[in-house]
XYZ file of N, CA, C and O in Angstrom:
312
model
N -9.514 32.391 -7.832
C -8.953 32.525 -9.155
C -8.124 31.277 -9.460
O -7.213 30.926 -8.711
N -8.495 30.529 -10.710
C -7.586 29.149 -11.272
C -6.201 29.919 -11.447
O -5.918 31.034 -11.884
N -5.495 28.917 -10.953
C -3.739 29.091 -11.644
C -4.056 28.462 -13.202
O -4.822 27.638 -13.700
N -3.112 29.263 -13.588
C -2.866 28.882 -15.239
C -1.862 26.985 -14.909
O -1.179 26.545 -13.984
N -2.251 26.525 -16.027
C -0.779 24.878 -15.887
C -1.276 24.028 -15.683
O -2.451 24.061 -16.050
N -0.860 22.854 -15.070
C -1.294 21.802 -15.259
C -1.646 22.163 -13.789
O -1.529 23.202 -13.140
N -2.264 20.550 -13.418
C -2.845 20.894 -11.821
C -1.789 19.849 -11.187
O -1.095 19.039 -11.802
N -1.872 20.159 -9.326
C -1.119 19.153 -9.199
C -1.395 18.153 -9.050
O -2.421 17.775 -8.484
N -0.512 17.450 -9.542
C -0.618 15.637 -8.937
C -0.287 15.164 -7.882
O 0.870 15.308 -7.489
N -1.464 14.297 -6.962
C -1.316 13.812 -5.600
C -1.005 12.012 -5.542
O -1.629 11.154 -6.167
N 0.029 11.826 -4.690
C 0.345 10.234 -4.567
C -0.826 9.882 -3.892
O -1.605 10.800 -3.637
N -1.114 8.750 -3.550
C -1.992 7.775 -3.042
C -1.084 8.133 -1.876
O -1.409 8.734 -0.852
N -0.317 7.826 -2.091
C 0.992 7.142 -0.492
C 0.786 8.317 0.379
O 0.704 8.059 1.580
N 0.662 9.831 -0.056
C 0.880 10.690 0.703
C 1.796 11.015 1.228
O 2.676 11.136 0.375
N 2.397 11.402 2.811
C 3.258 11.538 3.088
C 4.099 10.205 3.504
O 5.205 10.388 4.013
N 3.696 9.064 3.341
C 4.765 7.824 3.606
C 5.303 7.104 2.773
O 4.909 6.025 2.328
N 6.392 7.788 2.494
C 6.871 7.282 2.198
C 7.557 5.789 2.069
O 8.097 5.391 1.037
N 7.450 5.061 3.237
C 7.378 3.594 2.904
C 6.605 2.761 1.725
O 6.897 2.028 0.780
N 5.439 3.317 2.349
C 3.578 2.630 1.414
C 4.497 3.715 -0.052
O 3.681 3.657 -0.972
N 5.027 4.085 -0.268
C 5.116 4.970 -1.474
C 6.047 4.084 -2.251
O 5.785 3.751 -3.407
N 7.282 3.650 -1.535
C 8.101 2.760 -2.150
C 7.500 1.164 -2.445
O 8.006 0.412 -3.278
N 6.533 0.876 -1.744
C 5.946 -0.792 -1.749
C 4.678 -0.445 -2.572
O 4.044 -1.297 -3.194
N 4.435 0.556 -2.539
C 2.909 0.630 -3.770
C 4.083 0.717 -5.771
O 3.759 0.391 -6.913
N 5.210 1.234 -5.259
C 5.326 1.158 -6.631
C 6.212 -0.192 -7.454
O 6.410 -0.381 -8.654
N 6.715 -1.171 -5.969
C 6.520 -2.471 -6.279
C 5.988 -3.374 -6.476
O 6.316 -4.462 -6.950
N 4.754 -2.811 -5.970
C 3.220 -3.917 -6.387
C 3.129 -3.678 -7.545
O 3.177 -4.515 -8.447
N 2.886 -1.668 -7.750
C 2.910 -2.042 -9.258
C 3.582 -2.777 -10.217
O 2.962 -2.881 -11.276
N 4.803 -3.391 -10.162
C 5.295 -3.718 -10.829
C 5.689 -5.259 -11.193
O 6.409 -5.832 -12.011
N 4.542 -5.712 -9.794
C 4.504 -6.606 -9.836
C 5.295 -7.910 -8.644
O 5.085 -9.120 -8.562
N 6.244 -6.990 -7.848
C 6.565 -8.004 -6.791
C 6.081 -7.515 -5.733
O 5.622 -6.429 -5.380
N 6.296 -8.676 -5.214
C 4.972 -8.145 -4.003
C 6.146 -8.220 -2.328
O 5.569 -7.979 -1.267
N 7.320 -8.474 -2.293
C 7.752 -8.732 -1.066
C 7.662 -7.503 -0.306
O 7.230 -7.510 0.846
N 8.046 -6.454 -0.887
C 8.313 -5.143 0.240
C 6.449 -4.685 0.764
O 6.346 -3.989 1.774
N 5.484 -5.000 0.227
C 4.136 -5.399 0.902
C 4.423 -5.758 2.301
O 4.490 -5.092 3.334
N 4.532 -6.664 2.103
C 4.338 -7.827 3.207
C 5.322 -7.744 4.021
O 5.228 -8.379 5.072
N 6.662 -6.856 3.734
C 7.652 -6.486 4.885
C 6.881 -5.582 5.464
O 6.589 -5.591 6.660
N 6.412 -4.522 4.407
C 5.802 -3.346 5.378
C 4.848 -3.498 6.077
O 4.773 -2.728 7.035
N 3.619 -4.644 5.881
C 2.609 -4.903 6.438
C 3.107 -5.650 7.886
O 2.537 -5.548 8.972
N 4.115 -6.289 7.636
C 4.570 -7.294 8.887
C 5.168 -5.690 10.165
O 5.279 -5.676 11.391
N 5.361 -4.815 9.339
C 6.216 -3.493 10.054
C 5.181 -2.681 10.374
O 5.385 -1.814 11.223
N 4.035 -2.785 9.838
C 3.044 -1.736 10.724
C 2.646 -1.937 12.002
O 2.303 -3.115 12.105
N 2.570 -1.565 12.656
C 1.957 -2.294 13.963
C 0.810 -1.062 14.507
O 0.464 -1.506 15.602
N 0.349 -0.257 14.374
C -0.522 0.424 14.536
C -1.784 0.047 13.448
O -1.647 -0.135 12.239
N -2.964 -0.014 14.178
C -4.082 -0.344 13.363
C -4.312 0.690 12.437
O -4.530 0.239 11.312
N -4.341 1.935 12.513
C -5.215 2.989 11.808
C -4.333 3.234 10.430
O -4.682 3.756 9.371
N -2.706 2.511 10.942
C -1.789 2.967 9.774
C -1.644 1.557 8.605
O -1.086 1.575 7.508
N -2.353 0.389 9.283
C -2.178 -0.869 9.212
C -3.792 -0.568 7.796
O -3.669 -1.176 6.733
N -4.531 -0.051 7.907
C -5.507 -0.095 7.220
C -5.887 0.706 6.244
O -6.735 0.588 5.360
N -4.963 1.733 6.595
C -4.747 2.881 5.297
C -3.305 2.429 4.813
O -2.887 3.498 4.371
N -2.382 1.596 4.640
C -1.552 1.409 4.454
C -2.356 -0.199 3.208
O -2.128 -0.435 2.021
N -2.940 -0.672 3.851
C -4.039 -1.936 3.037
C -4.600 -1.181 2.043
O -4.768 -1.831 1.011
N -5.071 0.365 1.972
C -6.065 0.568 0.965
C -5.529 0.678 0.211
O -5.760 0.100 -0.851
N -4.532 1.495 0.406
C -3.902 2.355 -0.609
C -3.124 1.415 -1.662
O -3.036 1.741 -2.845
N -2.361 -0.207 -0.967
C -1.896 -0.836 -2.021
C -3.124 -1.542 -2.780
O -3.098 -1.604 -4.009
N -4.675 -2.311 -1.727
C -5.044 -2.643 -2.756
C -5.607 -1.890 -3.869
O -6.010 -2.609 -4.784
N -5.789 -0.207 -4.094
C -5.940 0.431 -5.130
C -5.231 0.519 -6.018
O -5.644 1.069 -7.039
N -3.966 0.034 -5.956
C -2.821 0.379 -6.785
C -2.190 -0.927 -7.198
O -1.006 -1.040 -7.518
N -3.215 -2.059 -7.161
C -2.329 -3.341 -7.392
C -2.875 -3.316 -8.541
O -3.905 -2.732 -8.879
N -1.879 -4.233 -9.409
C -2.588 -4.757 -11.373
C -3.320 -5.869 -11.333
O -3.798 -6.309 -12.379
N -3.475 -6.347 -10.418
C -4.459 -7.683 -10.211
C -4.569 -8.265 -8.767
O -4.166 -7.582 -7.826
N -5.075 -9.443 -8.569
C -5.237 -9.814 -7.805
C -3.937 -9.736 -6.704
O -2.823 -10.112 -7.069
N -4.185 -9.186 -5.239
C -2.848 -9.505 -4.026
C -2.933 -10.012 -3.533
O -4.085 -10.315 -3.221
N -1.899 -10.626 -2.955
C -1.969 -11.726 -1.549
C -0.052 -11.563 -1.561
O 0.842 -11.685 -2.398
N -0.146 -11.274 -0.316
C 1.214 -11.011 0.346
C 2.338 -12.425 0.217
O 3.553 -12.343 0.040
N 1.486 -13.754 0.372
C 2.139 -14.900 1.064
C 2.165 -15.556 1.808
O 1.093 -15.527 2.413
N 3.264 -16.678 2.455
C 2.819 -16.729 3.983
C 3.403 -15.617 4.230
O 3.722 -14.581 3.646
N 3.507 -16.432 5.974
C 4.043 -15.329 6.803
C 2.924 -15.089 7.833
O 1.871 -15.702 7.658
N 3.019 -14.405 8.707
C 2.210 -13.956 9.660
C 1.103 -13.366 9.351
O 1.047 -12.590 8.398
N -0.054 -13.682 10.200
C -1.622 -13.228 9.745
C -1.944 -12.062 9.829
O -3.167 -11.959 9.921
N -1.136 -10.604 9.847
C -1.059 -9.504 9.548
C -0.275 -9.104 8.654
O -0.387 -7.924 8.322
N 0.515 -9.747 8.142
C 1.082 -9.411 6.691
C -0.026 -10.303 5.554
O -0.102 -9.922 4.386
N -0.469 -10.953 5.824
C -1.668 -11.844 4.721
C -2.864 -10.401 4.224
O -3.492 -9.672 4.992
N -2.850 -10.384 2.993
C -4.329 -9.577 2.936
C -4.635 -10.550 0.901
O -3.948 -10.626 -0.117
N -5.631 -10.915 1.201
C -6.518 -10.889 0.183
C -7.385 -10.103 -0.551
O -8.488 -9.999 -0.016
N -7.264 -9.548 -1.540
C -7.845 -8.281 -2.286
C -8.740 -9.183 -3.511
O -7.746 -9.529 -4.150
N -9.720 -9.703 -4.158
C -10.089 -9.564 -5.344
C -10.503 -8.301 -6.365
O -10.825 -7.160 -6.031
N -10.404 -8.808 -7.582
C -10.899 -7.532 -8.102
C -12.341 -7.294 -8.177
O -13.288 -8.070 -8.048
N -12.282 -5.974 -8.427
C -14.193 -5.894 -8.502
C -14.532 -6.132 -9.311
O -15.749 -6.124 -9.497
């Protein structure tokens, strides 16, 4: 049986809150807390769902900066 209302709305970020706070600075256009968090992942599996999720949520083209070759990610658009 449908609930009556609106439905709910799901973050990208999910439960992390980190990727939750740096996806809504990409949106907005700065990109540093990215590339802190990317330099702060150190697990692969979190390192790559942590990549998707901002490049879905960027307004254009990303690139972190320098910095270390795990904070670097290149995204074009499709």
């Amino acid at each position: 049986m449908a609930r009556d209302g609106a439905p709910p709305a799901y973050d990208p970020a999910g439960h992390d809150g980190e990727l939750r706070a740096a996806l809504q600075e990409v949106r907005t256009g700065r990109w540093l807390s990215m590339r802190t968090l990317l330099e702060r992942t150190t697990r692969w599996w979190q390192w790559t769902q942590r990549t998707q999720v901002l490049a879905a949520g960027r307004p254009g083209p990303m690139w972190s900066g320098p910095g270390s070759p795990r904070s670097r990610t290149v995204c074009r658009p499709p």
